[in-house]
C-alpha cells in the first residue's frame, strides 16, 4: 500500500463527521446569500467536498459554478471550477476528461497570471502523466510547479512537489534519489503538520524496498502515533500496512500479523475497496507462510470479493457519468422547451402590441375621416373593411400560437411518461444487480477461493471433505436463487402467462421431495407426506411446482439437524389446501406479520444458507394469479407451517379423515 503521488489541495485531514458538518455549513451559506460573487466560490468548495464521496454530486456543483462564473466573467473562479471537476475525474480514474479540464484551468490561470493556481495546475497535470507512466513529462511539470511555489514562498506547495518527485523516482526504482527528495520536502514542514504523515510513510516504504526494514519500522511507528493523534484514519491504515510489510521484509510474519489484521479492519470501516483487496492479499500470504490454511482461504475469498467490488465500483462510476449526461441532456431539452414557450409568448406580445398600435392608428384615421366625412364616405367604408381583415389575421395568428402551445404540452407529457418508464426499468435493474452482487456471487467466490488454494496445493487432502460438503449445499442454493431471480425478472419486465390445467398433486410433491433430498440428507432431515391420490388441482403446473419447491427448500433451510418436515393436503368444497410444516427455529410475531407485506427481508438458514427474499414474493404472486391464497403460522423454537389454497380439479365431498393442516415457513 503506497500513497506516492498527491493531487494539489488534497492535504486536508478531517473526520467523516467534520466532513459532513462542513458540507451542511456550506449548503446553509449557499441558501442564505444572494451575492453572486460569494455563491460561485461556495459552489466550488461544495464540488471539492464531494470529491471522495459522490462523483456525480461533485460534477453537479462544479458545473453550476462554471455557469455562474461565466455570467459574472470571473476568470479566477472559472479556472477553480474547471480544476475541481478535473480532480473529480482524476480520482475516479477518467484521466482523459481530467486532463481536458486541467488544461482549461491552466490556460485561464496563465492569462490572468494566477501563480498559486498555475502551481496547482502543473502539479495535477504532472500526476496524470505519472499515472500513465510518462515519468519524464511528469518530472518536468513537478519542477515547474516547485519553481513557481518557491517564487511565491508557498512552502507547503514546494514540499508537495518534492514529495511527488520522490514518488516518481521510487516508481523508477531510483530509491536513493527518491529518499533524498522526500526528506528534503519533510524538512520544509513543521513537525506538528499533519502533511508530514504522507512523507513519513513513503520513507518507510522506500526503506522496506531497500531491505533496511529496521529503519522502515521506525518511520512507520512515528507515522502511526501521529496519525492516531490527529485522527487521520487513512494515514493510520497506511502506517499499519507499512509496519506489516516491514516485518514481512524482515521475515517475521508472526510480528506482521497483528498489524495486518488491524489494517484490514480499519480499511473495511473506511470502505476503501481497492485497499481492502491489497490488505487481504497480504494476509493470505502471511497465513500461508504461518501454515494456517483455513484463514488463508478466508482472506483469499475476501480478496476476490473486494476485487469484484472494485470492478462494480468502476461500473457504478460509469453509470454515474451516464446518469449525469442523461440529466444534462434532459435539462437541455427542458431549456429548449422553456425557450420555445418564451419565444411564443414574446411573439404573442409583439403581435398584440402591433395589433393595438394598428388599431389605434385606424381609430385616429377614422376620427380624421369623420371630420372630412363629406369628402369621402366611400373611402371610409374601404378602410373599415381593411380593419376587419386585419383583425381576422390577428385571430388566425392567435389560433396558430395556441395550437403550437398544445403540441409542446403534448411533447412534455410524452417526456414525462418516458422518464417514468426509465425510472421503473432502472429500479428493476438495481434490484437485479443488488441480488446478483450480494447473494449470487458469494458462493461462487468462495468456490473460486477454495479451488485456488487446492491448485496451489495449500490444503491437505484430508481437510477437503468438510469444504466440499458445505460448497455443494451452497451451490444448490445458488441454483434455486438463480431460477427465482430469472422468473422474478420476467414478471417485472413483461409479465407471465397463466396456463391452468388438471395437476396431479401427489406426483408433483414426490417429484420435488426427490429433487431436494440431497439438501435434506446434508442436515439428516426426515420427510413425511400425507397427500391423497385423489387430490388434484386446476392450476398452472409449473407455477405449483415452483411454489412447492420454494416452500420445501425453505423448510429445509430453517430446520435444525435431524428435524422433520411434514407435507399434507385436505379437500374442502372446491378447494385443496396444502401445508408444509417444519420443526425448525420458527419466527417471531413481528417477522410473521411482515411476510406478505412486500417488506420481508432475507434471513440466513441454520447452516448459514443465504437467500434473496424473492421466493416468498414469487409464491404469493403465483398463488394469487391462480385464484388462490397463502398464509402462515409459526412459534419461535418450535417450527413453522405454510398453507396455500388452490382450486380443485373436480368437486368432491370434503375429506373428513384428512389430517389437520399445519402452518408456515420463514422465507429467505
XYZ file of C-alpha atoms in Angstrom, residues 2 282 371 387 554:
5
model
C 1.690 3.230 -1.125
C -1.084 -9.602 2.285
C -64.100 65.316 -39.840
C -59.602 46.853 -40.365
C -37.137 -23.046 2.957
